[in-house]
Amino acid sequence: MKDDVYSKPNNLLRLLAYIRPYWLSFALATLCGIVKFLVPVINNVLVGRGIDVLTAAYAGDLPRSAAWAQVTFWALLGMGLAVGSTLPVYLRSRIGARAVWSVVRDLRCDLYAHIQKLSHSFFDAHRSGSLTSRIIGDVEAVQPFLNQGLIQSWMNIVQITVVMSILFSQNVKLALLSMALIPLHVAVQRMLSWRVKANARAIRDQLAGLAGATQEKLAASTVVKTFTREDDEVQRFSEDSNSLIDLGIYNSHLNGLSQAAVTGINALAPLLILLIGGHIGIFQPGELSIGLIAQFILMQGQVYGPFERLNEMQLITANALGATDRIFDIFDTEPEIADRPGAVKAPHFTGDVRISGLTFRYPDALSPALTDFTLHIPAHTTTALVGPSGGGKTTVTHLLSRFYEWEAGTIIIDGGDIRDYTVYSLRAQVGLVPQDPMLFSGTIEENILYGRPDATPDEVRRAADQAYALGFIESLDQGFNTLLGERGIKLSGGQKQRIAIARAFLKNPAILILDEATSALDSESERIVQQALEALMRERTTLVIAHRLATVIRADQIAVITAGRVVECGRHAELLERNGLYAMLCRQQFGEQLPGAPTLD
Ligand SMILES: Nc1ncnc2c1ncn2[C@@H]1O[C@H](COP(=O)(O)OP(=O)(O)OP(=O)(O)O)[C@@H](O)[C@H]1O
Ligand SMILES: [Mg+2]
């Protein structure tokens, strides 16, 4: 376990790289912090001096007026230093916070940007809730490390050096005595830190899992309620939460051990000085003044304080490292889909698509989703993909957008292998209306504009009109400014689909893919959207996936897909004549009253 915990020491260095742009702020904050710690140290020395003056005055060795003048001087000097140090103390906090939060922001933004670059297979394997927990929670856990760990460790090192120099210059015996318990401090810290780190990582993993499961179940609250599984969900949640208790208790156990050791040592140290210092003072008169003994006693806190904070820092670092490892694990995940060396920007597509011999298996899947899949989709035509559920229709459209890497075969668009184009320039020309369109929190207009942010309001309106969405949008009080999502209204499935279609229209892609895009509409709406679509389809290559065959009988070609292959391909009438799978599917949907070949308008 210990080896595993220390397996990624360079993650700390990678984190430190984020600090480089703010090194000046970190240095300034540290400098101000050093003032904060040193002023009390100096003041203890001044108090020691003052006590010696008082002792002399009590014994009658110093005239009262002289004693008073000296005591006043030491006290006023100390007060001046104390007041003067308030500004650096404030600045240390202020400058430090700015630097720390800037680093946290940079790290979080980089992580988010990296996750955005990752491929579909990564998102298939990670729940969105668990990723959110990394972007928000893990990055947050780094913050105390930057603040306490980084800034304070320098402050502490300077303090230890200064304090020990003062003590050794004043009395070597007492100075050595002051260090007597330090090895105990170091031993405790070494013993605990790797355990804390391992436990911290376990807590973060557990939290991420809990966040993932919770987000999923809350998002699917309809399913939970439909099957009246609320109690089971509460039970499962409570079981998952229980394992966190054990980890949390173990964490407190480690922290408790550390605090107990530290408290004990802190309490012992001044008394050790009183005992030994007192013995020296009494039996070797002249070696130690009362003021010096008092100063040593007062300064024990300043000897052990830095060790205590360094100890704490070890725990914080250990904690942060647990989070850092999880963060850099993601940074180390390469996007599966990246531009090939020498990839070029795709030309403006006319949209001739040739898929040949495509074989593809989802990561971890036992059997391939596509096997030797071959299909030619001529430019500016409409191809319908039909066939039984799970046949591979959606998969083939995902490969067309290069969401996954495939094993064998090629997809050629306008004569070029799509893997030789840059991913961005390829996807910019493919519009996909997915099976379950996602709309974002925001206005309807913003959701449509997502397809092409620089579109004018008129273009947005036209796209909505073409998608047969204008009517219902205008019937809403706020029209295009109606808020959707958490704080806004909810749309019906068919309304969502039409917004998603409008969004794809606005993008105006050379290749348009409609994956069951009108499945939630009633027949009348679907017919109207289909008419709007037909006008748009003439200008581009369109792939329509539909289970409702009435929506595809007018397609230029219909490809019947089952078990990852194209088993039949042709026009509606041709396929009926073949009397194969398509004819059977048609008979299932239309009965024996098969619709004939469509008459074009
Ligand atoms: N992300 C995924 N990871 C692993 N396997 C997947 C994934 N998506 C789909 N599959 C599998 O690949 C096969 C083809 O799925 P696909 O979604 O392409 O079917 P489909 O023809 O679109 O079906 P439907 O008509 O129900 O939408 C199925 O066996 C499915 O289980
Ligand atoms: Mg599908």
XYZ file of C-alpha atoms and ligand atoms in Angstrom:
633
model
C 0.000 0.000 0.000
C 2.814 2.352 0.931
C 4.487 1.860 -2.469
C 1.256 2.581 -4.226
C 0.789 5.778 -2.275
C 4.199 7.054 -3.218
C 3.885 5.922 -6.826
C 3.377 9.356 -8.344
C 5.715 11.812 -6.661
C 6.005 13.876 -9.835
C 2.367 14.917 -9.533
C 3.448 17.353 -6.851
C 6.013 18.832 -9.223
C 3.333 19.095 -11.884
C 1.174 20.969 -9.421
C 4.072 23.271 -8.580
C 4.307 24.155 -12.276
C 0.929 25.864 -11.890
C 2.419 28.144 -9.271
C 5.154 29.511 -11.512
C 3.105 32.386 -12.994
C 2.290 33.613 -9.488
C 5.693 33.097 -7.861
C 6.017 36.797 -7.011
C 2.714 36.820 -5.114
C 3.656 33.616 -3.303
C 7.046 35.139 -2.404
C 5.443 38.382 -1.164
C 2.855 36.503 0.884
C 5.645 34.390 2.391
C 7.672 37.492 3.221
C 4.695 39.127 4.937
C 4.082 35.856 6.779
C 7.659 35.801 8.029
C 7.108 39.238 9.572
C 3.949 37.878 11.191
C 5.903 35.071 12.889
C 9.069 36.960 13.702
C 7.541 39.898 15.567
C 6.314 37.705 18.477
C 9.743 36.030 18.570
C 11.489 39.385 18.892
C 8.923 40.530 21.433
C 9.693 37.511 23.631
C 13.339 38.503 23.631
C 12.279 42.038 24.623
C 10.103 40.669 27.440
C 13.110 38.653 28.679
C 15.175 41.852 28.721
C 12.377 43.662 30.575
C 12.150 40.909 33.225
C 15.909 41.102 33.837
C 15.606 44.888 34.334
C 12.714 44.303 36.778
C 14.705 41.645 38.683
C 17.602 44.034 39.033
C 15.279 46.821 40.195
C 13.591 44.484 42.749
C 17.007 43.523 44.133
C 17.934 47.197 44.402
C 20.791 46.819 41.864
C 19.284 49.420 39.513
C 17.840 52.857 40.360
C 14.062 52.983 39.887
C 14.070 55.778 37.313
C 16.669 54.007 35.167
C 14.756 50.722 35.455
C 11.509 52.410 34.481
C 13.106 54.116 31.490
C 14.468 50.777 30.239
C 11.246 48.843 30.813
C 9.335 51.594 28.988
C 11.787 51.438 26.091
C 11.529 47.628 25.653
C 7.749 47.703 26.008
C 7.246 50.579 23.550
C 9.617 48.985 21.036
C 7.638 45.730 21.281
C 4.335 47.575 20.916
C 5.642 49.437 17.865
C 6.658 46.146 16.265
C 3.312 44.569 17.122
C 1.306 47.431 15.593
C 3.648 47.626 12.606
C 3.183 43.944 11.869
C -0.584 44.215 11.414
C -0.276 45.466 7.831
C 1.960 42.598 6.666
C -0.361 40.150 8.440
C -3.309 41.491 6.458
C -1.331 41.567 3.223
C -0.111 37.995 3.740
C -3.709 36.865 3.816
C -4.840 39.008 0.934
C -1.942 38.408 -1.468
C -1.801 34.737 -0.538
C -5.502 34.218 -1.213
C -5.282 35.840 -4.629
C -2.336 33.661 -5.620
C -3.874 30.460 -4.252
C -7.269 30.992 -5.866
C -5.645 31.894 -9.167
C -3.741 28.609 -9.165
C -6.900 26.698 -8.258
C -8.773 28.425 -11.096
C -6.027 27.649 -13.642
C -5.904 24.019 -12.579
C -9.677 23.682 -12.698
C -9.975 25.365 -16.112
C -7.180 23.207 -17.550
C -8.827 20.084 -16.186
C -12.176 21.083 -17.665
C -10.544 21.905 -21.002
C -8.766 18.540 -20.984
C -11.961 16.652 -20.192
C -13.689 18.489 -23.044
C -11.018 17.115 -25.405
C -11.491 13.525 -24.297
C -13.316 11.060 -26.492
C -16.666 9.334 -26.224
C -15.143 6.185 -24.762
C -13.938 8.211 -21.767
C -17.422 9.597 -21.161
C -18.890 6.118 -21.603
C -16.618 4.962 -18.773
C -17.046 7.894 -16.347
C -20.250 9.154 -14.837
C -20.748 12.885 -15.166
C -21.315 13.275 -11.412
C -17.985 11.678 -10.628
C -16.218 13.943 -13.124
C -17.903 16.964 -11.580
C -16.619 15.863 -8.203
C -13.078 15.867 -9.594
C -13.361 19.247 -11.269
C -14.917 20.852 -8.207
C -14.020 18.814 -5.109
C -10.555 17.485 -5.867
C -9.315 20.793 -7.160
C -10.735 22.436 -4.041
C -8.737 20.022 -1.870
C -5.539 21.376 -3.365
C -6.269 24.861 -2.029
C -5.240 24.342 1.641
C -2.045 22.729 0.448
C -1.138 25.814 -1.569
C -2.008 28.119 1.288
C -0.744 26.311 4.349
C 1.607 23.931 2.657
C 3.406 26.188 0.318
C 3.355 29.628 1.866
C 3.490 28.601 5.502
C 6.230 26.033 5.082
C 8.666 28.794 4.096
C 7.455 30.961 6.933
C 8.083 28.060 9.291
C 11.522 27.258 7.981
C 12.589 30.887 8.419
C 11.066 30.985 11.889
C 12.858 27.826 13.012
C 16.159 29.148 11.697
C 15.783 32.540 13.385
C 14.505 31.162 16.689
C 17.221 28.530 16.939
C 19.928 31.074 16.051
C 18.718 33.371 18.823
C 18.494 30.555 21.359
C 21.901 29.082 20.507
C 23.558 32.513 20.651
C 22.089 33.024 24.131
C 22.609 29.646 25.805
C 23.698 26.421 24.153
C 22.494 24.077 26.925
C 18.963 25.449 27.002
C 18.906 25.672 23.222
C 19.781 21.964 22.954
C 17.169 21.202 25.599
C 14.629 23.120 23.511
C 15.291 20.716 20.647
C 14.992 17.566 22.755
C 11.455 16.680 21.686
C 11.807 17.529 17.996
C 12.713 13.958 16.906
C 9.446 12.781 18.444
C 7.568 15.320 16.358
C 9.265 14.173 13.162
C 8.714 10.500 13.948
C 4.979 10.976 14.521
C 4.616 12.900 11.306
C 6.507 10.345 9.230
C 4.446 7.555 10.673
C 1.125 9.177 9.822
C 1.493 10.999 6.552
C 1.336 8.127 4.006
C -1.650 6.628 5.827
C -3.448 9.967 5.664
C -2.769 10.205 1.969
C -4.056 6.710 1.230
C -7.146 7.371 3.297
C -7.717 10.738 1.637
C -7.623 9.122 -1.784
C -10.094 6.482 -0.628
C -12.447 9.180 0.677
C -12.248 11.125 -2.578
C -12.888 7.974 -4.667
C -15.843 7.109 -2.488
C -17.231 10.647 -2.703
C -16.866 10.683 -6.474
C -18.704 7.367 -6.705
C -21.460 8.660 -4.461
C -21.706 11.890 -6.486
C -21.911 9.900 -9.722
C -24.634 7.573 -8.494
C -26.596 10.380 -6.854
C -26.498 12.608 -9.905
C -27.694 9.710 -12.067
C -30.582 8.789 -9.775
C -31.692 12.388 -9.247
C -31.633 13.009 -12.998
C -33.759 9.901 -13.487
C -36.197 10.685 -10.700
C -39.110 9.772 -12.982
C -37.804 6.223 -13.289
C -37.273 5.989 -9.546
C -40.808 7.175 -8.860
C -42.414 5.086 -11.593
C -41.043 1.932 -10.037
C -41.625 3.294 -6.511
C -38.000 2.638 -5.633
C -37.529 5.729 -3.444
C -36.993 3.661 -0.277
C -34.477 1.402 -1.995
C -32.613 4.427 -3.267
C -32.516 5.964 0.202
C -31.289 2.604 1.548
C -28.565 2.323 -1.119
C -27.523 5.916 -0.517
C -27.302 5.323 3.188
C -25.199 2.163 2.680
C -22.811 4.029 0.390
C -22.656 6.840 2.924
C -21.839 4.366 5.700
C -18.559 3.384 4.119
C -17.667 7.061 4.220
C -18.174 7.067 7.983
C -15.467 4.420 8.443
C -13.048 6.310 6.256
C -13.931 9.587 7.989
C -13.426 8.051 11.421
C -10.092 6.605 10.365
C -9.120 10.063 9.115
C -10.016 11.594 12.474
C -8.169 8.750 14.208
C -4.997 9.707 12.330
C -5.570 13.411 12.936
C -6.318 12.687 16.593
C -3.059 10.759 17.013
C -1.165 13.587 15.453
C -2.887 16.231 17.585
C -2.443 14.222 20.779
C 1.275 13.869 20.152
C 1.618 17.535 19.313
C -0.388 18.744 22.308
C 1.625 16.550 24.663
C 4.921 17.731 23.289
C 3.847 21.385 23.414
C 2.792 21.057 27.031
C 5.995 19.277 28.063
C 8.493 21.583 26.442
C 8.147 24.743 28.642
C 8.083 22.652 31.821
C 11.270 20.892 30.768
C 12.931 24.309 30.509
C 11.536 25.333 33.905
C 12.899 22.129 35.442
C 16.361 21.989 33.898
C 16.749 25.772 33.492
C 15.626 26.256 37.088
C 18.195 23.659 38.264
C 20.996 25.386 36.386
C 19.822 28.804 37.623
C 19.692 27.702 41.267
C 22.843 25.554 41.444
C 25.090 27.418 39.006
C 24.392 31.030 39.952
C 25.296 33.598 37.327
C 24.904 31.218 34.350
C 21.249 32.079 33.591
C 19.274 35.226 34.317
C 15.601 34.935 35.297
C 14.740 36.965 32.207
C 16.545 34.458 29.972
C 14.782 31.476 31.574
C 11.450 33.285 31.189
C 12.264 34.061 27.553
C 13.195 30.404 26.830
C 9.959 29.238 28.426
C 7.951 31.744 26.389
C 9.749 30.790 23.210
C 9.082 27.049 23.413
C 5.856 27.710 21.534
C 7.904 29.337 18.814
C 10.267 26.377 18.616
C 7.538 23.752 18.388
C 4.948 25.925 16.621
C 6.697 25.621 13.248
C 7.134 21.852 13.734
C 3.506 21.572 14.619
C 2.540 23.511 11.517
C 4.975 21.541 9.372
C 3.424 18.418 10.789
C -0.031 19.717 9.948
C 1.279 20.659 6.554
C 2.437 17.084 6.016
C -1.095 15.914 6.634
C -2.534 18.605 4.390
C 0.001 17.731 1.701
C -0.853 14.081 2.061
C -4.507 14.981 1.715
C -3.884 17.195 -1.286
C -1.769 14.503 -2.930
C -4.716 12.126 -2.772
C -6.691 14.682 -4.768
C -3.752 15.615 -7.000
C -3.276 12.006 -8.107
C -6.920 11.835 -9.129
C -6.625 15.115 -11.031
C -3.478 14.120 -12.899
C -4.888 10.676 -13.667
C -7.329 12.540 -15.888
C -4.642 14.768 -17.350
C -2.767 11.555 -18.221
C -5.748 10.208 -20.153
C -5.034 10.971 -23.792
C -7.938 11.744 -26.110
C -8.506 8.546 -28.061
C -9.461 10.550 -31.111
C -6.865 13.084 -32.148
C -5.711 14.600 -35.413
C -3.362 12.285 -37.260
C 0.072 13.679 -38.013
C -0.310 15.653 -41.217
C -4.106 15.878 -40.934
C -5.526 18.589 -43.151
C -8.557 20.817 -42.860
C -11.465 19.138 -44.611
C -12.572 20.846 -47.818
C -16.106 22.145 -48.049
C -17.965 18.840 -48.439
C -20.400 18.108 -51.203
C -21.231 15.101 -49.052
C -20.437 11.907 -50.965
C -19.909 9.302 -48.249
C -18.429 5.847 -48.881
C -18.275 3.476 -45.949
C -16.379 0.269 -46.751
C -15.654 -2.788 -44.703
C -16.158 -0.949 -41.415
C -15.633 -3.151 -38.364
C -15.941 -1.656 -34.901
C -16.206 -2.924 -31.352
C -17.020 -0.675 -28.379
C -14.292 -0.719 -25.731
C -14.865 -3.756 -23.466
C -17.713 -5.080 -25.650
C -17.615 -8.788 -26.429
C -18.900 -8.676 -29.974
C -18.457 -6.009 -32.628
C -21.245 -3.450 -33.086
C -20.407 -3.191 -36.799
C -18.992 -5.966 -38.982
C -17.799 -5.318 -42.520
C -20.327 -2.504 -42.855
C -20.422 -1.155 -46.407
C -22.655 1.617 -47.764
C -22.402 4.339 -50.385
C -24.318 7.532 -49.677
C -24.253 9.790 -52.746
C -24.003 13.537 -52.242
C -27.220 15.516 -51.786
C -29.347 12.413 -51.321
C -31.273 11.088 -48.403
C -30.469 7.675 -47.019
C -32.642 6.044 -44.423
C -31.159 3.582 -41.960
C -33.751 1.156 -40.654
C -33.666 -2.127 -38.846
C -34.076 -3.783 -35.507
C -33.004 -2.089 -32.301
C -29.337 -2.564 -31.433
C -28.467 -3.229 -35.077
C -25.789 -0.527 -35.185
C -27.565 2.454 -36.799
C -26.553 5.031 -34.193
C -23.087 3.532 -34.032
C -22.430 4.099 -37.720
C -23.435 7.767 -37.434
C -21.104 8.158 -34.437
C -18.214 6.790 -36.452
C -19.077 9.217 -39.245
C -18.404 11.987 -36.723
C -15.265 10.081 -35.568
C -16.420 9.727 -31.993
C -14.587 6.401 -31.735
C -11.580 4.731 -33.371
C -12.473 1.638 -35.425
C -10.618 -1.577 -36.147
C -10.897 -2.007 -39.894
C -12.418 -0.358 -42.939
C -12.640 3.213 -44.162
C -15.038 6.113 -44.296
C -14.346 8.272 -47.326
C -16.041 11.640 -47.710
C -15.553 13.446 -51.046
C -12.648 11.131 -51.857
C -10.713 11.662 -48.640
C -10.394 9.326 -45.631
C -12.065 11.191 -42.753
C -9.151 10.242 -40.504
C -6.912 12.399 -42.693
C -9.018 15.466 -41.944
C -8.713 17.376 -38.705
C -11.393 16.248 -36.275
C -12.634 19.800 -35.853
C -13.061 20.501 -39.579
C -14.854 17.166 -40.040
C -17.310 17.653 -37.196
C -17.932 21.261 -38.222
C -19.623 19.868 -41.345
C -21.615 17.076 -39.751
C -24.854 17.963 -37.980
C -26.296 15.365 -35.631
C -29.710 15.445 -34.016
C -29.330 12.652 -31.494
C -31.868 10.125 -30.282
C -32.286 11.938 -26.952
C -31.517 15.604 -27.579
C -30.020 17.524 -24.657
C -31.033 21.102 -24.127
C -29.090 23.315 -21.748
C -30.264 25.674 -19.022
C -30.710 29.009 -20.764
C -33.139 30.592 -23.168
C -34.617 28.868 -26.198
C -32.686 31.283 -28.381
C -29.399 30.406 -26.677
C -30.144 26.726 -27.178
C -30.737 27.168 -30.898
C -27.730 29.485 -31.197
C -25.554 26.681 -29.836
C -25.566 25.384 -33.407
C -23.885 28.566 -34.697
C -23.268 31.272 -32.093
C -22.782 34.046 -34.663
C -26.207 33.587 -36.301
C -28.539 36.590 -36.441
C -31.924 36.601 -34.655
C -33.564 36.327 -38.093
C -31.608 33.181 -38.865
C -32.574 31.707 -35.508
C -36.203 32.459 -36.299
C -35.961 30.893 -39.733
C -34.314 27.756 -38.324
C -37.089 27.471 -35.733
C -39.679 27.927 -38.461
C -38.102 25.207 -40.614
C -38.065 22.873 -37.644
C -41.778 23.596 -37.118
C -40.968 25.018 -33.695
C -41.893 28.660 -34.310
C -45.570 28.144 -33.482
C -45.080 26.785 -30.002
C -42.171 29.115 -29.215
C -44.266 32.164 -30.078
C -47.145 30.928 -27.972
C -44.891 31.155 -24.893
C -45.033 34.434 -22.943
C -41.335 35.109 -23.320
C -41.023 33.592 -26.819
C -37.393 32.945 -27.749
C -36.318 34.363 -24.382
C -38.149 31.649 -22.462
C -35.820 30.041 -19.962
C -35.327 26.277 -20.134
C -33.762 24.033 -17.554
C -33.590 24.164 -13.796
C -34.991 27.661 -13.386
C -37.113 27.623 -16.514
C -39.950 25.738 -18.122
C -39.919 22.124 -19.213
C -40.612 21.184 -22.803
C -42.342 18.102 -24.105
C -40.255 15.453 -25.888
C -41.488 16.598 -29.295
C -40.819 20.272 -28.514
C -37.291 19.418 -27.413
C -36.730 17.492 -30.619
C -37.827 20.449 -32.711
C -35.469 22.814 -30.855
C -32.683 20.295 -31.447
C -33.576 20.128 -35.148
C -33.577 23.945 -35.349
C -30.158 23.925 -33.752
C -28.863 21.492 -36.379
C -30.450 23.518 -39.199
C -28.755 26.655 -37.966
C -25.407 24.901 -38.187
C -26.242 24.256 -41.841
C -24.009 21.177 -42.118
C -23.041 19.454 -45.382
C -24.055 16.137 -43.826
C -27.126 16.019 -41.612
C -27.894 13.042 -39.389
C -31.339 12.709 -37.852
C -31.351 9.855 -35.354
C -35.011 9.245 -34.522
C -35.195 13.034 -34.539
C -38.941 13.166 -35.077
C -39.892 10.056 -33.128
C -41.550 12.033 -30.314
C -43.784 14.061 -32.630
C -47.401 13.225 -33.394
C -48.022 12.071 -36.969
C -49.294 15.464 -38.095
C -46.339 17.416 -36.666
C -43.989 14.801 -37.998
C -45.474 15.145 -41.458
C -44.974 18.930 -41.346
C -41.410 18.662 -40.018
C -40.723 16.070 -42.692
C -41.883 18.509 -45.356
C -39.604 21.200 -43.921
C -36.828 18.643 -43.805
C -37.295 17.659 -47.424
C -36.541 21.175 -48.591
C -33.405 21.157 -46.489
C -32.426 17.652 -47.493
C -32.110 18.614 -51.152
C -29.163 20.860 -50.356
C -27.178 18.295 -48.378
C -26.507 14.666 -47.680
C -28.931 13.382 -45.108
C -29.010 10.252 -43.023
C -32.332 9.540 -41.403
C -32.744 6.849 -38.799
C -36.313 5.902 -38.086
C -38.342 3.067 -36.706
C -41.526 4.587 -38.082
C -41.178 3.516 -41.689
C -43.769 6.015 -42.926
C -41.099 8.672 -42.424
C -38.560 6.971 -44.667
C -40.424 5.599 -47.642
C -39.551 8.685 -49.696
C -35.794 8.342 -49.081
C -33.497 7.993 -52.089
C -32.246 4.767 -50.627
C -33.095 2.697 -47.612
C -30.386 0.648 -45.931
C -31.615 -2.160 -43.725
C -29.170 -2.783 -40.909
C -29.125 -5.736 -38.611
C -26.352 -7.189 -36.450
C -23.927 -4.525 -37.598
C -24.285 -5.098 -41.353
C -26.239 -3.680 -44.261
C -28.407 -6.595 -45.367
C -30.552 -4.814 -47.924
C -30.287 -1.490 -49.705
C -32.537 0.133 -52.261
C -35.628 2.250 -52.774
C -38.841 1.468 -50.961
C -40.437 -0.204 -53.963
C -37.343 -2.230 -54.802
C -37.073 -3.507 -51.266
C -40.732 -4.429 -51.163
C -40.209 -6.377 -54.337
C -37.265 -8.242 -52.803
C -39.615 -9.366 -50.109
C -36.845 -9.529 -47.522
C -36.408 -8.069 -44.031
C -37.636 -4.607 -45.071
C -40.817 -5.999 -46.579
C -41.384 -7.937 -43.381
C -40.852 -4.822 -41.231
C -43.264 -2.947 -43.475
C -45.888 -5.638 -43.180
C -45.513 -5.489 -39.385
C -46.150 -1.744 -39.402
C -48.643 -1.280 -42.190
C -50.375 -4.662 -42.246
C -51.009 -6.088 -45.672
C -51.937 -2.559 -46.917
C -48.333 -1.818 -47.878
C -47.845 1.742 -49.068
C -46.652 1.827 -52.650
C -43.808 3.806 -54.103
C -44.112 7.412 -53.011
C -45.196 9.953 -55.521
C -42.828 12.846 -55.538
C -44.446 16.265 -55.113
N -21.513 3.402 -25.745
C -21.611 2.087 -25.963
N -20.770 1.233 -25.367
C -20.849 -0.085 -25.579
N -21.724 -0.656 -26.390
C -22.601 0.132 -27.023
C -22.588 1.547 -26.841
N -23.569 2.076 -27.595
C -24.159 1.033 -28.219
N -23.586 -0.130 -27.885
C -23.925 -1.471 -28.415
O -23.717 -1.461 -29.815
C -24.762 -2.085 -30.500
C -25.380 -1.158 -31.530
O -25.986 -0.084 -30.870
P -26.646 1.131 -31.619
O -26.917 2.170 -30.607
O -25.804 1.517 -32.774
O -28.009 0.485 -32.129
P -29.199 1.148 -32.929
O -29.309 0.411 -34.213
O -29.012 2.621 -33.000
O -30.432 0.785 -32.013
P -31.770 1.621 -31.708
O -32.628 1.480 -32.910
O -32.341 0.928 -30.545
O -31.380 3.015 -31.441
C -25.741 -2.553 -29.446
O -25.535 -3.913 -29.243
C -25.363 -1.777 -28.201
O -25.509 -2.587 -27.078
Mg -29.952 4.205 -32.124
